[in-house]
Amino acid sequence: MKELTERYNSDLFQYLDASPTAFHAVEELASMLSARGFIELHETEPWKLLKGKRYFVTRENCSLISFILGNEDKPSDGFRIIGSHADSPGLQLKPKSMVINDPYLQLGVEIYGGPLLNTWFDRDLSLAGRVSCSDGQGNLVEHLINFQRPLLSIPSLAIHLDREANEGRAIDKQKALPPVFAQTLDVNIPEFNQIIMAQIQQQNPGSVAEKVLAFDLFCYDPQKATYLGINDEFIASGRLDNLLSCHVAATAMANCNGKHNNFFICTNHEENGSTSTTGAQGSFAQDILSRIIPEPESQQISIRNSFFISIDNAHASHPNFKETAEPDHCTVLNGGPAIKINANQRYATNSRSAAVFKLLAQKADIEVQEFVMPTGKPCGSTIGPMTAAKLGVQTIDIGVPTFAMHSIREMTGASDPYKLLRVIQTFVDSPHMQKSK
């Protein structure tokens, strides 16, 4: 199992390093699925779907659905559905980004989602995202860019100038977060849009883009994914939440036996509420299911025969803060995937869906853990409950235990991604589905 784990982690590391934003993450998934024989569809065109074929479709370059019409299944037999999200908390540039604070140039940023802001200080940061341009003929041209190299930094105020810095000082988000970008002394700095255009031309020689109209650009830490620990027992990387889950799901889809109906949705905007055309509260999943099964009653039968696994990282019990974990539900790194449970349905797990997942894990010979928050403490949520509510599909929330969730650099167990893959692979290849009544 060690060799298989290391081989999978190598692929995972490449995916993490190539995916600084949700746009890049979805582009990488699309390339991966295309290379494995999945046929790309477009929502703006009619479809002719064939039994036994594999398909994928993207929406706005930042969400993706792939599906397989199994050789041995009818659509009414239901789908094995997997869900995850491609976005991560961070800092997004404001439209008018350049801030002159002589003798320095800085970039104005807005907070995306709920990052651990203190981890963003004194890091070597880069920029990546999507840019929309005109071609000079009134046509829209879009490009993904990634500067890759360290480009920015948000310097801390020295402790000599802030003696209470270690005493829980709050971060003034407007004042403290703009990263330093350049120095203006005796340097001819081009306009920011010119810098973006130069990067487009460098990455896309011959591009017809002539003028930047708008962009979705994010700061990120370009440090590569790596092993940690004396025995390489841990993984450290940016955006483990939730690109790890995306890669596991796509890998399982790509490797599946093709006998059964499978459906994978990778959404955007989970970190800030999922309310968008590409988020889990949008229509994407329902739209695609309606095109696969146009007849309403047949679609409802299929959904009630389906099962949805929502995959999003779980909290690992922190050794320095054991009081933050429920004593009888401690989750540990390298202990296998965790079933996420909340009485108020912040997670969609119930006894039936938990039992189904435990049977899958037993079949895959993988141990599972159970995560609940201590009583009275607020609980985060996932795309699980909102998808369950919109589709009416039986759902479970699970994830790989993680330290420092929403930090610029997170940490998980080195064996856990492959353990999760083993269970999800069993799910998509399973000849038996749990029937709802």
Short mmCIF file of C-alpha atoms in Angstrom, two decimals:
data_model
loop_
_atom_site.label_atom_id
_atom_site.label_comp_id
_atom_site.label_asym_id
_atom_site.label_seq_id
_atom_site.Cartn_x
_atom_site.Cartn_y
_atom_site.Cartn_z
CA MET A 1 0.00 0.00 0.00
CA LYS A 2 2.95 2.33 0.65
CA GLU A 3 4.01 2.30 -3.00
CA LEU A 4 0.46 3.03 -4.18
CA THR A 5 0.15 5.81 -1.62
CA GLU A 6 3.38 7.46 -2.75
CA ARG A 7 2.40 7.14 -6.41
CA TYR A 8 -0.95 8.76 -5.74
CA ASN A 9 0.58 11.53 -3.62
CA SER A 10 2.96 12.38 -6.46
CA ASP A 11 -0.03 13.03 -8.73
CA LEU A 12 -1.78 14.96 -5.97
CA PHE A 13 1.27 17.18 -5.40
CA GLN A 14 1.42 18.04 -9.10
CA TYR A 15 -2.26 18.97 -9.05
CA LEU A 16 -1.90 21.15 -5.94
CA ASP A 17 1.14 22.96 -7.35
CA ALA A 18 -0.62 23.61 -10.68
CA SER A 19 -3.84 24.93 -9.10
CA PRO A 20 -3.32 28.30 -7.38
CA THR A 21 -6.95 29.32 -8.04
CA ALA A 22 -10.30 27.65 -8.68
CA PHE A 23 -9.90 28.49 -12.38
CA HIS A 24 -6.62 26.61 -12.61
CA ALA A 25 -7.97 23.76 -10.47
CA VAL A 26 -10.89 23.20 -12.85
CA GLU A 27 -8.68 23.54 -15.92
CA GLU A 28 -6.40 20.84 -14.51
CA LEU A 29 -9.37 18.55 -13.80
CA ALA A 30 -10.68 19.06 -17.33
CA SER A 31 -7.28 18.18 -18.81
CA MET A 32 -7.03 15.12 -16.59
CA LEU A 33 -10.49 13.83 -17.56
CA SER A 34 -10.00 14.60 -21.25
CA ALA A 35 -6.78 12.59 -21.25
CA ARG A 36 -8.72 9.65 -19.79
CA GLY A 37 -11.33 9.60 -22.54
CA PHE A 38 -14.01 11.91 -21.16
CA ILE A 39 -15.82 13.86 -23.89
CA GLU A 40 -16.24 17.61 -23.31
CA LEU A 41 -19.76 18.98 -23.64
CA HIS A 42 -20.93 22.60 -23.74
CA GLU A 43 -24.10 23.94 -22.16
CA THR A 44 -24.68 26.20 -25.18
CA GLU A 45 -24.99 23.21 -27.55
CA PRO A 46 -27.43 20.26 -27.89
CA TRP A 47 -26.26 16.93 -26.50
CA LYS A 48 -26.59 13.37 -27.75
CA LEU A 49 -25.62 11.13 -24.84
CA LEU A 50 -24.72 7.47 -25.32
CA LYS A 51 -24.72 4.63 -22.83
CA GLY A 52 -21.25 3.63 -21.73
CA LYS A 53 -19.69 7.00 -22.55
CA ARG A 54 -17.91 9.45 -20.23
CA TYR A 55 -18.54 13.19 -20.34
CA PHE A 56 -17.62 16.46 -18.61
CA VAL A 57 -18.82 20.05 -18.81
CA THR A 58 -17.46 23.24 -17.22
CA ARG A 59 -19.30 26.40 -16.27
CA GLU A 60 -17.54 29.78 -16.29
CA ASN A 61 -14.14 28.06 -16.10
CA CYS A 62 -14.48 27.55 -12.35
CA SER A 63 -16.89 24.65 -11.81
CA LEU A 64 -17.07 21.25 -13.43
CA ILE A 65 -19.40 18.27 -13.71
CA SER A 66 -18.33 14.91 -15.08
CA PHE A 67 -20.62 11.91 -15.47
CA ILE A 68 -20.63 8.36 -16.74
CA LEU A 69 -23.64 6.49 -18.13
CA GLY A 70 -22.84 2.99 -16.93
CA ASN A 71 -22.87 -0.04 -19.19
CA GLU A 72 -24.88 -2.05 -16.67
CA ASP A 73 -27.23 0.67 -15.35
CA LYS A 74 -30.34 2.44 -16.53
CA PRO A 75 -30.64 6.16 -15.64
CA SER A 76 -33.47 5.27 -13.25
CA ASP A 77 -31.07 3.06 -11.27
CA GLY A 78 -29.59 6.26 -9.84
CA PHE A 79 -26.14 7.80 -9.72
CA ARG A 80 -23.20 7.55 -7.39
CA ILE A 81 -22.69 11.28 -6.86
CA ILE A 82 -19.51 12.89 -5.50
CA GLY A 83 -19.19 16.59 -4.65
CA SER A 84 -16.36 18.94 -3.68
CA HIS A 85 -15.34 22.57 -4.19
CA ALA A 86 -12.36 24.13 -5.95
CA ASP A 87 -12.09 27.48 -4.16
CA SER A 88 -10.02 28.23 -1.06
CA PRO A 89 -9.95 31.19 1.37
CA GLY A 90 -7.50 33.94 0.51
CA LEU A 91 -6.93 37.47 -0.71
CA GLN A 92 -8.45 38.69 -3.98
CA LEU A 93 -7.32 41.87 -5.74
CA LYS A 94 -9.68 44.82 -5.92
CA PRO A 95 -10.55 46.10 -9.44
CA LYS A 96 -8.40 49.22 -9.00
CA SER A 97 -5.49 47.34 -7.53
CA MET A 98 -2.48 49.66 -7.56
CA VAL A 99 -2.07 51.62 -4.33
CA ILE A 100 0.64 54.30 -4.30
CA ASN A 101 2.06 54.62 -0.81
CA ASP A 102 5.24 56.47 -1.66
CA PRO A 103 7.95 55.27 -1.91
CA TYR A 104 6.19 51.92 -2.37
CA LEU A 105 3.52 50.46 -4.60
CA GLN A 106 1.06 48.12 -2.96
CA LEU A 107 -1.97 46.16 -4.13
CA GLY A 108 -5.45 46.60 -2.71
CA VAL A 109 -6.94 43.29 -1.61
CA GLU A 110 -10.31 42.02 -0.46
CA ILE A 111 -10.80 39.00 1.79
CA TYR A 112 -12.21 35.95 0.03
CA GLY A 113 -13.94 33.55 2.41
CA GLY A 114 -12.53 33.10 5.91
CA PRO A 115 -8.73 32.74 5.80
CA LEU A 116 -6.49 32.60 8.85
CA LEU A 117 -5.10 36.06 8.14
CA ASN A 118 -2.08 35.94 10.45
CA THR A 119 -0.59 33.16 8.28
CA TRP A 120 -0.47 35.49 5.26
CA PHE A 121 2.11 37.84 6.77
CA ASP A 122 5.81 37.62 5.84
CA ARG A 123 5.21 35.02 3.12
CA ASP A 124 6.55 35.08 -0.43
CA LEU A 125 3.33 35.55 -2.43
CA SER A 126 2.52 35.32 -6.11
CA LEU A 127 -0.51 36.18 -8.25
CA ALA A 128 -2.80 34.03 -10.40
CA GLY A 129 -6.31 34.03 -11.81
CA ARG A 130 -8.52 34.79 -14.80
CA VAL A 131 -8.29 37.87 -17.01
CA SER A 132 -10.97 39.06 -19.45
CA CYS A 133 -9.70 41.14 -22.37
CA SER A 134 -10.85 42.64 -25.65
CA ASP A 135 -9.13 41.75 -28.93
CA GLY A 136 -9.54 45.18 -30.50
CA GLN A 137 -12.47 43.96 -32.61
CA GLY A 138 -15.07 44.02 -29.85
CA ASN A 139 -14.59 40.34 -28.99
CA LEU A 140 -14.00 38.92 -25.53
CA VAL A 141 -10.81 36.95 -24.92
CA GLU A 142 -10.10 35.14 -21.64
CA HIS A 143 -6.82 33.84 -20.30
CA LEU A 144 -5.63 32.22 -17.09
CA ILE A 145 -2.39 33.65 -15.79
CA ASN A 146 0.02 32.57 -13.10
CA PHE A 147 3.11 34.61 -12.25
CA GLN A 148 4.46 31.57 -10.33
CA ARG A 149 7.46 33.40 -8.91
CA PRO A 150 7.44 35.24 -5.55
CA LEU A 151 6.16 38.73 -6.29
CA LEU A 152 4.54 40.21 -3.16
CA SER A 153 4.80 40.29 0.61
CA ILE A 154 2.68 41.54 3.50
CA PRO A 155 5.34 42.59 6.00
CA SER A 156 4.55 42.49 9.71
CA LEU A 157 5.19 45.49 11.90
CA ALA A 158 8.33 44.77 13.94
CA ILE A 159 7.73 43.87 17.57
CA HIS A 160 9.91 46.83 18.60
CA LEU A 161 7.20 49.08 17.11
CA ASP A 162 4.27 47.05 18.45
CA ARG A 163 5.14 45.60 21.84
CA GLU A 164 1.67 44.03 22.20
CA ALA A 165 1.84 42.18 18.90
CA ASN A 166 1.89 38.80 20.67
CA GLU A 167 -0.99 39.67 22.98
CA GLY A 168 -3.90 39.01 20.65
CA ARG A 169 -3.82 42.24 18.67
CA ALA A 170 -6.64 42.39 16.10
CA ILE A 171 -5.74 42.81 12.42
CA ASP A 172 -6.88 46.03 10.78
CA LYS A 173 -7.87 44.42 7.48
CA GLN A 174 -8.01 47.60 5.40
CA LYS A 175 -4.71 48.94 6.72
CA ALA A 176 -2.54 45.89 7.35
CA LEU A 177 -3.23 43.58 4.40
CA PRO A 178 -2.18 45.42 1.19
CA PRO A 179 0.97 43.60 0.03
CA VAL A 180 4.10 45.43 -1.06
CA PHE A 181 4.46 45.08 -4.84
CA ALA A 182 7.26 47.44 -5.98
CA GLN A 183 9.35 50.46 -5.07
CA THR A 184 8.79 53.73 -6.87
CA LEU A 185 12.21 55.32 -6.28
CA ASP A 186 13.92 55.91 -9.65
CA VAL A 187 11.94 53.06 -11.20
CA ASN A 188 9.53 53.40 -14.10
CA ILE A 189 6.70 51.10 -13.03
CA PRO A 190 4.15 50.34 -15.77
CA GLU A 191 0.41 50.47 -15.10
CA PHE A 192 -0.87 47.32 -13.45
CA ASN A 193 -2.94 46.33 -16.48
CA GLN A 194 0.20 46.57 -18.61
CA ILE A 195 1.91 44.16 -16.23
CA ILE A 196 -1.01 41.76 -16.59
CA MET A 197 -0.97 42.08 -20.38
CA ALA A 198 2.76 41.34 -20.47
CA GLN A 199 2.13 38.18 -18.43
CA ILE A 200 -0.64 37.11 -20.83
CA GLN A 201 1.69 37.52 -23.80
CA GLN A 202 4.46 35.63 -22.03
CA GLN A 203 2.21 32.67 -21.23
CA ASN A 204 0.22 32.81 -24.49
CA PRO A 205 2.49 33.93 -27.36
CA GLY A 206 0.41 35.18 -30.24
CA SER A 207 -2.63 35.99 -28.11
CA VAL A 208 -5.00 38.47 -29.77
CA ALA A 209 -5.79 40.09 -26.41
CA GLU A 210 -5.14 43.84 -26.59
CA LYS A 211 -6.78 45.43 -23.55
CA VAL A 212 -7.53 44.20 -20.04
CA LEU A 213 -11.21 44.72 -19.21
CA ALA A 214 -11.54 42.91 -15.86
CA PHE A 215 -9.90 40.20 -13.79
CA ASP A 216 -10.31 37.77 -10.91
CA LEU A 217 -6.79 37.66 -9.48
CA PHE A 218 -5.74 36.10 -6.17
CA CYS A 219 -2.63 36.19 -4.04
CA TYR A 220 -1.22 32.75 -3.21
CA ASP A 221 1.83 31.09 -1.69
CA PRO A 222 3.91 29.49 -4.49
CA GLN A 223 5.71 27.13 -2.09
CA LYS A 224 5.32 23.56 -3.38
CA ALA A 225 3.46 20.73 -1.70
CA THR A 226 5.84 18.58 0.33
CA TYR A 227 6.20 15.81 2.89
CA LEU A 228 6.88 16.58 6.56
CA GLY A 229 7.83 14.44 9.55
CA ILE A 230 10.79 12.23 10.35
CA ASN A 231 9.20 9.43 8.31
CA ASP A 232 7.46 11.64 5.74
CA GLU A 233 4.22 10.89 7.53
CA PHE A 234 2.60 14.28 6.88
CA ILE A 235 1.77 16.47 3.87
CA ALA A 236 1.95 20.27 3.87
CA SER A 237 0.50 22.43 1.11
CA GLY A 238 -1.64 25.39 0.34
CA ARG A 239 -5.28 24.77 -0.60
CA LEU A 240 -5.52 21.22 0.72
CA ASP A 241 -9.01 22.39 1.63
CA ASN A 242 -10.47 21.43 -0.73
CA LEU A 243 -8.31 20.56 -3.74
CA LEU A 244 -7.36 17.27 -2.12
CA SER A 245 -11.01 16.21 -2.32
CA CYS A 246 -11.35 17.42 -5.93
CA HIS A 247 -8.38 15.34 -7.01
CA VAL A 248 -9.57 12.23 -5.18
CA ALA A 249 -13.01 12.49 -6.79
CA ALA A 250 -11.68 13.10 -10.31
CA THR A 251 -9.16 10.26 -9.96
CA ALA A 252 -11.89 7.85 -8.90
CA MET A 253 -14.02 8.91 -11.86
CA ALA A 254 -11.11 8.53 -14.27
CA ASN A 255 -10.24 5.05 -12.94
CA CYS A 256 -13.78 3.67 -12.58
CA ASN A 257 -14.84 0.45 -14.29
CA GLY A 258 -17.61 2.16 -16.30
CA LYS A 259 -20.28 -0.30 -15.25
CA HIS A 260 -22.38 2.11 -13.23
CA ASN A 261 -23.84 5.63 -13.39
CA ASN A 262 -21.49 8.14 -11.77
CA PHE A 263 -21.67 11.92 -11.35
CA PHE A 264 -19.03 14.30 -9.96
CA ILE A 265 -19.63 17.99 -9.30
CA CYS A 266 -16.83 20.39 -8.41
CA THR A 267 -18.30 23.76 -7.39
CA ASN A 268 -16.95 27.25 -6.78
CA HIS A 269 -17.68 29.84 -4.05
CA GLU A 270 -18.16 27.35 -1.20
CA GLU A 271 -15.93 29.46 1.01
CA ASN A 272 -18.27 32.47 0.77
CA GLY A 273 -21.70 30.87 0.75
CA SER A 274 -22.08 28.99 -2.56
CA THR A 275 -24.63 31.50 -3.87
CA SER A 276 -23.62 31.93 -7.50
CA THR A 277 -24.14 30.40 -10.94
CA THR A 278 -21.20 28.10 -10.21
CA GLY A 279 -21.85 27.48 -6.50
CA ALA A 280 -23.71 24.61 -4.88
CA GLN A 281 -26.75 26.82 -4.32
CA GLY A 282 -26.88 27.49 -8.06
CA SER A 283 -28.58 25.40 -10.71
CA PHE A 284 -25.58 23.62 -12.21
CA ALA A 285 -26.21 20.11 -10.82
CA GLN A 286 -29.94 20.24 -11.49
CA ASP A 287 -29.42 21.62 -15.00
CA ILE A 288 -27.08 18.80 -15.99
CA LEU A 289 -29.22 16.08 -14.40
CA SER A 290 -32.21 17.46 -16.33
CA ARG A 291 -30.29 17.08 -19.58
CA ILE A 292 -29.23 13.54 -18.73
CA ILE A 293 -32.80 12.54 -17.72
CA PRO A 294 -35.25 15.03 -19.29
CA GLU A 295 -38.46 13.29 -18.14
CA PRO A 296 -39.32 14.67 -14.65
CA GLU A 297 -40.67 11.50 -13.07
CA SER A 298 -37.76 9.39 -14.32
CA GLN A 299 -35.38 12.01 -12.97
CA GLN A 300 -36.99 11.92 -9.54
CA ILE A 301 -36.84 8.12 -9.45
CA SER A 302 -33.16 8.31 -10.36
CA ILE A 303 -32.40 10.87 -7.65
CA ARG A 304 -34.17 8.83 -4.98
CA ASN A 305 -32.07 5.83 -6.03
CA SER A 306 -28.89 7.91 -5.86
CA PHE A 307 -26.39 8.52 -3.08
CA PHE A 308 -24.27 11.65 -2.63
CA ILE A 309 -20.88 11.81 -0.90
CA SER A 310 -19.89 15.40 -0.13
CA ILE A 311 -16.11 15.50 0.38
CA ASP A 312 -14.59 18.43 2.27
CA ASN A 313 -11.68 18.38 4.69
CA ALA A 314 -12.41 17.70 8.36
CA HIS A 315 -10.73 19.17 11.44
CA ALA A 316 -8.03 17.03 13.02
CA SER A 317 -7.81 17.17 16.81
CA HIS A 318 -4.97 19.58 17.61
CA PRO A 319 -2.38 18.28 20.14
CA ASN A 320 -1.80 21.77 21.58
CA PHE A 321 -5.50 22.55 21.97
CA LYS A 322 -7.15 19.29 22.95
CA GLU A 323 -9.98 21.17 24.62
CA THR A 324 -11.26 22.22 21.18
CA ALA A 325 -12.10 18.61 20.24
CA GLU A 326 -14.95 16.43 21.42
CA PRO A 327 -13.15 13.96 23.75
CA ASP A 328 -14.75 10.79 22.40
CA HIS A 329 -14.57 11.87 18.75
CA CYS A 330 -10.93 12.85 18.29
CA THR A 331 -9.80 12.67 14.67
CA VAL A 332 -6.14 12.02 13.93
CA LEU A 333 -3.93 12.40 10.89
CA ASN A 334 -3.36 9.12 9.03
CA GLY A 335 -6.40 7.64 10.77
CA GLY A 336 -8.52 7.48 7.62
CA PRO A 337 -11.41 9.63 6.38
CA ALA A 338 -13.76 11.17 8.93
CA ILE A 339 -17.55 11.09 8.81
CA LYS A 340 -18.76 14.60 9.70
CA ILE A 341 -21.86 14.71 11.92
CA ASN A 342 -23.94 17.61 13.25
CA ALA A 343 -27.33 17.36 14.94
CA ASN A 344 -28.47 20.63 13.34
CA GLN A 345 -27.66 19.43 9.82
CA ARG A 346 -24.72 21.72 9.20
CA TYR A 347 -23.45 18.43 7.81
CA ALA A 348 -25.94 16.28 5.89
CA THR A 349 -24.94 12.97 7.50
CA ASN A 350 -27.61 10.86 9.16
CA SER A 351 -27.56 7.30 10.52
CA ARG A 352 -28.55 5.78 7.18
CA SER A 353 -25.96 7.60 5.10
CA ALA A 354 -23.27 7.00 7.75
CA ALA A 355 -24.04 3.28 7.67
CA VAL A 356 -23.75 3.18 3.87
CA PHE A 357 -20.34 4.88 4.00
CA LYS A 358 -19.10 2.55 6.73
CA LEU A 359 -20.05 -0.43 4.60
CA LEU A 360 -18.15 1.06 1.65
CA ALA A 361 -15.09 1.65 3.85
CA GLN A 362 -15.32 -1.89 5.21
CA LYS A 363 -15.40 -3.22 1.66
CA ALA A 364 -12.32 -1.10 0.82
CA ASP A 365 -10.60 -2.29 4.04
CA ILE A 366 -10.20 1.30 5.30
CA GLU A 367 -10.80 2.49 8.86
CA VAL A 368 -13.01 5.55 9.28
CA GLN A 369 -13.31 8.15 12.02
CA GLU A 370 -16.23 10.28 13.22
CA PHE A 371 -16.06 14.03 13.75
CA VAL A 372 -18.47 16.14 15.80
CA MET A 373 -17.97 19.57 17.34
CA PRO A 374 -18.04 19.92 21.14
CA THR A 375 -21.56 20.69 22.34
CA GLY A 376 -22.33 24.40 22.19
CA LYS A 377 -19.57 25.27 19.74
CA PRO A 378 -20.63 26.55 16.30
CA CYS A 379 -20.07 24.26 13.36
CA GLY A 380 -18.95 25.00 9.84
CA SER A 381 -20.83 23.62 6.86
CA THR A 382 -20.28 22.21 3.38
CA ILE A 383 -22.01 21.81 0.04
CA GLY A 384 -23.61 18.65 1.46
CA PRO A 385 -26.73 20.07 3.16
CA MET A 386 -27.55 22.57 0.40
CA THR A 387 -27.14 19.93 -2.34
CA ALA A 388 -29.21 17.44 -0.37
CA ALA A 389 -31.95 20.05 0.02
CA LYS A 390 -31.92 21.15 -3.64
CA LEU A 391 -31.87 17.66 -5.16
CA GLY A 392 -33.54 15.59 -2.47
CA VAL A 393 -30.70 13.08 -2.55
CA GLN A 394 -29.50 10.97 0.36
CA THR A 395 -26.20 12.53 1.49
CA ILE A 396 -23.19 12.09 3.73
CA ASP A 397 -20.42 14.59 4.56
CA ILE A 398 -16.91 13.18 4.93
CA GLY A 399 -13.35 14.47 4.67
CA VAL A 400 -9.67 13.98 5.40
CA PRO A 401 -8.59 15.28 8.85
CA THR A 402 -6.50 18.44 8.53
CA PHE A 403 -4.49 20.78 10.76
CA ALA A 404 -4.60 24.56 10.27
CA MET A 405 -7.66 24.57 8.05
CA HIS A 406 -7.96 27.91 6.18
CA SER A 407 -4.31 28.70 6.84
CA ILE A 408 -2.19 29.73 3.87
CA ARG A 409 -0.51 26.33 4.37
CA GLU A 410 -2.41 23.34 5.72
CA MET A 411 -1.32 19.91 6.91
CA THR A 412 -2.73 16.39 6.65
CA GLY A 413 -1.63 12.77 6.94
CA ALA A 414 0.44 11.34 4.09
CA SER A 415 -1.61 8.15 3.92
CA ASP A 416 -5.06 9.75 4.20
CA PRO A 417 -5.57 10.94 0.60
CA TYR A 418 -5.03 7.46 -0.78
CA LYS A 419 -7.20 5.91 1.94
CA LEU A 420 -9.99 8.29 0.94
CA LEU A 421 -9.45 7.39 -2.72
CA ARG A 422 -9.80 3.68 -1.89
CA VAL A 423 -13.26 4.29 -0.39
CA ILE A 424 -14.43 6.60 -3.18
CA GLN A 425 -13.14 4.16 -5.82
CA THR A 426 -15.14 1.41 -4.12
CA PHE A 427 -18.18 3.69 -4.20
CA VAL A 428 -18.06 4.45 -7.93
CA ASP A 429 -17.34 0.82 -8.83
CA SER A 430 -19.82 -0.75 -6.41
CA PRO A 431 -22.49 -3.01 -7.98
CA HIS A 432 -24.92 -2.27 -5.15
CA MET A 433 -26.69 0.97 -4.37
CA GLN A 434 -28.60 1.78 -1.20
CA LYS A 435 -32.25 2.15 -2.21
CA SER A 436 -34.26 4.94 -0.58
CA LYS A 437 -37.85 4.29 0.47
#
